[in-house]
Short mmCIF file of C-alpha atoms in Angstrom, two decimals:
data_model
loop_
_atom_site.label_atom_id
_atom_site.label_comp_id
_atom_site.label_asym_id
_atom_site.label_seq_id
_atom_site.Cartn_x
_atom_site.Cartn_y
_atom_site.Cartn_z
CA MET S 1 0.00 0.00 0.00
CA LYS S 2 2.88 2.35 0.81
CA LEU S 3 4.46 1.66 -2.60
CA GLN S 4 1.12 2.16 -4.34
CA SER S 5 0.60 5.44 -2.47
CA LEU S 6 4.10 6.57 -3.43
CA VAL S 7 3.51 5.73 -7.09
CA LEU S 8 0.18 7.56 -7.09
CA ALA S 9 1.72 10.61 -5.36
CA THR S 10 4.60 10.68 -7.85
CA ALA S 11 2.19 10.38 -10.79
CA ALA S 12 0.09 13.21 -9.35
CA ALA S 13 3.15 15.40 -8.92
CA LEU S 14 4.28 14.75 -12.48
CA THR S 15 0.81 15.49 -13.77
CA MET S 16 0.72 18.74 -11.81
CA THR S 17 4.14 19.75 -13.12
CA THR S 18 3.10 19.05 -16.70
CA ALA S 19 -0.20 20.87 -16.27
CA PHE S 20 1.45 24.06 -15.10
CA ALA S 21 4.50 23.96 -17.36
CA VAL S 22 4.93 26.64 -20.00
CA PRO S 23 3.39 24.82 -23.00
CA ALA S 24 5.15 24.37 -26.32
CA GLY S 25 4.12 27.03 -28.80
CA THR S 26 4.08 29.86 -26.22
CA TRP S 27 5.69 33.19 -27.13
CA THR S 28 7.06 35.72 -24.65
CA VAL S 29 8.26 39.27 -25.27
CA GLY S 30 10.28 41.22 -22.75
CA ALA S 31 11.17 44.92 -22.57
CA GLY S 32 13.63 46.31 -20.05
CA ALA S 33 17.19 47.51 -19.53
CA HIS S 34 20.55 45.82 -19.07
CA TYR S 35 23.86 46.95 -17.62
CA VAL S 36 26.99 45.63 -19.34
CA MET S 37 29.77 45.34 -16.75
CA PRO S 38 33.10 44.36 -18.36
CA LYS S 39 35.52 42.28 -16.30
CA ASP S 40 38.04 44.24 -14.21
CA ASP S 41 41.23 43.24 -16.03
CA ASN S 42 40.76 43.79 -19.77
CA GLY S 43 44.32 42.81 -20.68
CA THR S 44 47.05 44.64 -22.60
CA LEU S 45 47.73 45.65 -26.19
CA ALA S 46 50.84 46.29 -28.30
CA ASN S 47 52.93 43.60 -26.57
CA GLY S 48 52.11 44.94 -23.12
CA ALA S 49 52.75 48.59 -23.95
CA LEU S 50 49.12 49.57 -23.27
CA SER S 51 46.89 48.36 -20.44
CA VAL S 52 43.17 48.43 -21.17
CA ASP S 53 40.24 49.46 -18.98
CA VAL S 54 36.69 49.30 -20.39
CA ASP S 55 33.86 50.95 -18.46
CA GLY S 56 30.22 49.82 -18.25
CA ASP S 57 27.00 51.07 -19.82
CA VAL S 58 23.24 50.56 -19.53
CA ARG S 59 20.77 50.54 -22.42
CA PRO S 60 17.17 49.48 -23.19
CA THR S 61 16.81 45.87 -24.34
CA ILE S 62 14.15 43.59 -25.79
CA THR S 63 13.82 39.80 -25.80
CA GLY S 64 11.67 37.37 -27.72
CA GLU S 65 11.34 33.71 -26.75
CA TYR S 66 9.53 30.79 -28.41
CA PHE S 67 8.91 27.58 -26.49
CA VAL S 68 9.84 24.61 -28.69
CA ALA S 69 8.76 22.17 -25.94
CA ASN S 70 7.19 22.41 -22.50
CA ASN S 71 9.39 24.72 -20.38
CA ILE S 72 12.10 24.82 -23.10
CA GLY S 73 12.47 28.05 -25.04
CA VAL S 74 14.73 29.65 -27.63
CA GLU S 75 15.37 33.32 -26.79
CA LEU S 76 16.89 36.20 -28.74
CA LEU S 77 18.23 39.25 -26.89
CA ALA S 78 18.55 42.55 -28.77
CA ALA S 79 19.37 46.11 -27.70
CA ILE S 80 20.07 49.60 -28.90
CA PRO S 81 23.83 50.26 -29.19
CA PHE S 82 25.87 50.25 -25.99
CA HIS S 83 28.51 52.98 -25.56
CA HIS S 84 31.78 52.37 -23.72
CA ASP S 85 34.63 54.63 -22.71
CA ILE S 86 38.04 52.95 -22.83
CA THR S 87 41.22 54.10 -21.11
CA LEU S 88 44.54 52.94 -22.56
CA THR S 89 47.50 53.52 -20.25
CA ASP S 90 51.12 53.25 -21.41
CA THR S 91 54.01 51.94 -19.31
CA ASP S 92 54.79 55.48 -18.12
CA GLY S 93 51.28 55.90 -16.75
CA ASN S 94 50.04 58.22 -19.50
CA PRO S 95 46.31 57.66 -20.28
CA PHE S 96 44.72 57.76 -23.73
CA ASP S 97 40.97 57.86 -24.18
CA ALA S 98 38.93 55.82 -26.64
CA LYS S 99 35.22 55.30 -27.28
CA ILE S 100 33.35 52.43 -28.91
CA GLN S 101 29.79 51.32 -29.62
CA HIS S 102 28.57 47.77 -29.95
CA LEU S 103 25.51 45.59 -30.45
CA PRO S 104 25.45 42.22 -28.64
CA PRO S 105 22.62 40.02 -30.04
CA THR S 106 22.50 36.75 -28.08
CA LEU S 107 20.65 33.53 -28.91
CA SER S 108 20.00 31.12 -26.02
CA LEU S 109 18.35 27.77 -25.36
CA GLN S 110 16.63 27.99 -21.98
CA TYR S 111 14.90 25.78 -19.43
CA HIS S 112 12.22 27.36 -17.23
CA PHE S 113 11.43 25.79 -13.86
CA ASP S 114 7.71 26.39 -14.24
CA GLY S 115 5.31 24.14 -12.36
CA TYR S 116 7.68 23.26 -9.52
CA ASN S 117 5.66 24.94 -6.73
CA MET S 118 8.32 27.56 -5.99
CA PRO S 119 7.70 30.09 -3.16
CA MET S 120 5.56 33.02 -4.31
CA ASN S 121 5.17 31.16 -7.63
CA VAL S 122 8.54 32.50 -8.83
CA LYS S 123 9.86 30.85 -11.98
CA PRO S 124 13.64 30.50 -12.24
CA PHE S 125 15.33 29.68 -15.55
CA ILE S 126 18.77 28.86 -16.90
CA GLY S 127 20.14 29.02 -20.42
CA VAL S 128 23.20 28.71 -22.61
CA GLY S 129 23.80 30.04 -26.08
CA VAL S 130 25.97 32.11 -28.36
CA ASN S 131 26.72 35.83 -28.36
CA TYR S 132 27.66 37.82 -31.46
CA THR S 133 29.02 41.28 -30.72
CA THR S 134 29.69 43.77 -33.49
CA PHE S 135 31.75 46.92 -32.77
CA PHE S 136 31.54 50.22 -34.62
CA ASN S 137 32.30 53.96 -34.27
CA GLU S 138 35.64 53.20 -32.65
CA ARG S 139 37.51 56.42 -31.77
CA LEU S 140 40.97 56.86 -30.24
CA TYR S 141 42.20 60.26 -29.07
CA LEU S 142 45.96 60.44 -29.51
CA GLY S 143 46.31 64.03 -30.71
CA GLY S 144 46.89 62.81 -34.26
CA PRO S 145 45.49 60.43 -36.88
CA ALA S 146 44.61 57.05 -35.35
CA ASP S 147 42.45 54.37 -36.96
CA LEU S 148 41.26 52.06 -34.21
CA ASP S 149 39.39 48.94 -35.33
CA ILE S 150 37.84 46.24 -33.13
CA ASP S 151 36.79 43.02 -34.83
CA ASP S 152 33.42 41.36 -34.27
CA SER S 153 33.36 38.68 -31.58
CA VAL S 154 31.56 35.33 -31.26
CA GLY S 155 31.48 33.48 -27.95
CA VAL S 156 29.52 31.39 -25.49
CA ALA S 157 26.88 33.07 -23.33
CA GLY S 158 25.30 31.80 -20.10
CA HIS S 159 22.00 33.04 -18.69
CA ILE S 160 20.26 32.75 -15.34
CA GLY S 161 17.24 34.56 -13.98
CA VAL S 162 13.85 34.49 -12.34
CA ASP S 163 10.38 35.57 -13.45
CA ILE S 164 8.06 36.94 -10.75
CA PRO S 165 4.44 36.78 -11.98
CA PHE S 166 2.01 39.56 -11.10
CA ALA S 167 -0.75 38.55 -13.55
CA ASP S 168 -1.66 35.44 -15.55
CA THR S 169 0.46 36.40 -18.55
CA GLU S 170 2.72 39.11 -17.11
CA SER S 171 5.93 38.90 -15.08
CA PHE S 172 8.76 40.99 -13.69
CA ARG S 173 12.14 39.52 -14.66
CA ILE S 174 15.55 39.79 -13.01
CA ASP S 175 18.42 38.16 -14.87
CA ALA S 176 22.17 37.93 -15.33
CA ARG S 177 24.28 36.81 -18.28
CA TYR S 178 27.93 36.05 -18.78
CA MET S 179 29.28 36.71 -22.29
CA ASP S 180 32.63 35.55 -23.64
CA ILE S 181 33.75 38.62 -25.63
CA LYS S 182 37.43 38.75 -26.64
CA PRO S 183 37.79 40.73 -29.90
CA ASP S 184 40.98 41.34 -31.86
CA VAL S 185 42.16 44.96 -32.10
CA SER S 186 44.13 46.78 -34.79
CA LEU S 187 45.60 50.30 -34.92
CA ASN S 188 46.27 51.99 -38.26
CA GLY S 189 45.89 48.61 -39.93
CA ALA S 190 48.35 46.76 -37.67
CA ASP S 191 47.24 43.98 -35.32
CA ILE S 192 48.01 45.00 -31.72
CA GLY S 193 46.39 42.07 -29.86
CA SER S 194 43.03 41.36 -28.30
CA VAL S 195 41.01 42.84 -25.46
CA ASP S 196 39.17 40.67 -22.93
CA ILE S 197 35.84 42.37 -22.21
CA SER S 198 33.88 39.23 -21.13
CA PRO S 199 31.18 41.11 -19.20
CA TRP S 200 28.48 40.21 -16.77
CA VAL S 201 25.20 41.68 -17.99
CA PHE S 202 22.54 42.43 -15.37
CA GLY S 203 18.98 43.32 -16.26
CA VAL S 204 15.35 43.83 -15.35
CA ALA S 205 12.38 43.56 -17.67
CA TYR S 206 8.63 43.35 -18.07
CA VAL S 207 7.70 40.06 -19.74
CA LYS S 208 4.40 39.26 -21.48
CA SER S 209 3.42 35.78 -22.68
CA PHE S 210 1.09 34.94 -25.58
#
């Protein structure tokens, strides 16, 4: 009887989980803002002659996710261009300022822990995918002609977050991503190395499901 009761309880739990899972075919759209926080040590350029420091920036973002199976979604993150100030410091301690813009579209496969009876009905999720970052409007202020060019970057991206529902189809989202961004850099056509930006990206958003 105990085994039968355990089997019945397990079957009921599985049925409940399935019933409240995000069903395949669901769409969600999110609108919010994200802060790109580059890692502290961004490396050196020109064989160690220049140390690199990249600052952070926050911009509006949008996400779209389609659930290919229950609780499993494919998400695309997009944003308006991020702006970053860069400080290059030579071995004598002299700083040189640079500015860049970039777009970091990111495609992720995600699993949502929906239907697991979490406290306050919160819905955590995890994901992994690929980030493509394209750089443009690079500017370096050296007091003379300087053509700074940063190549596009492709790398792995991880994603973790939680949705906090406040209506049947509406949620408040808090999330964090790690992006592997290590682009090559050239100055006046000459390769001078690569910069390790690899940021954490923290965000909040309003999410609507359809």
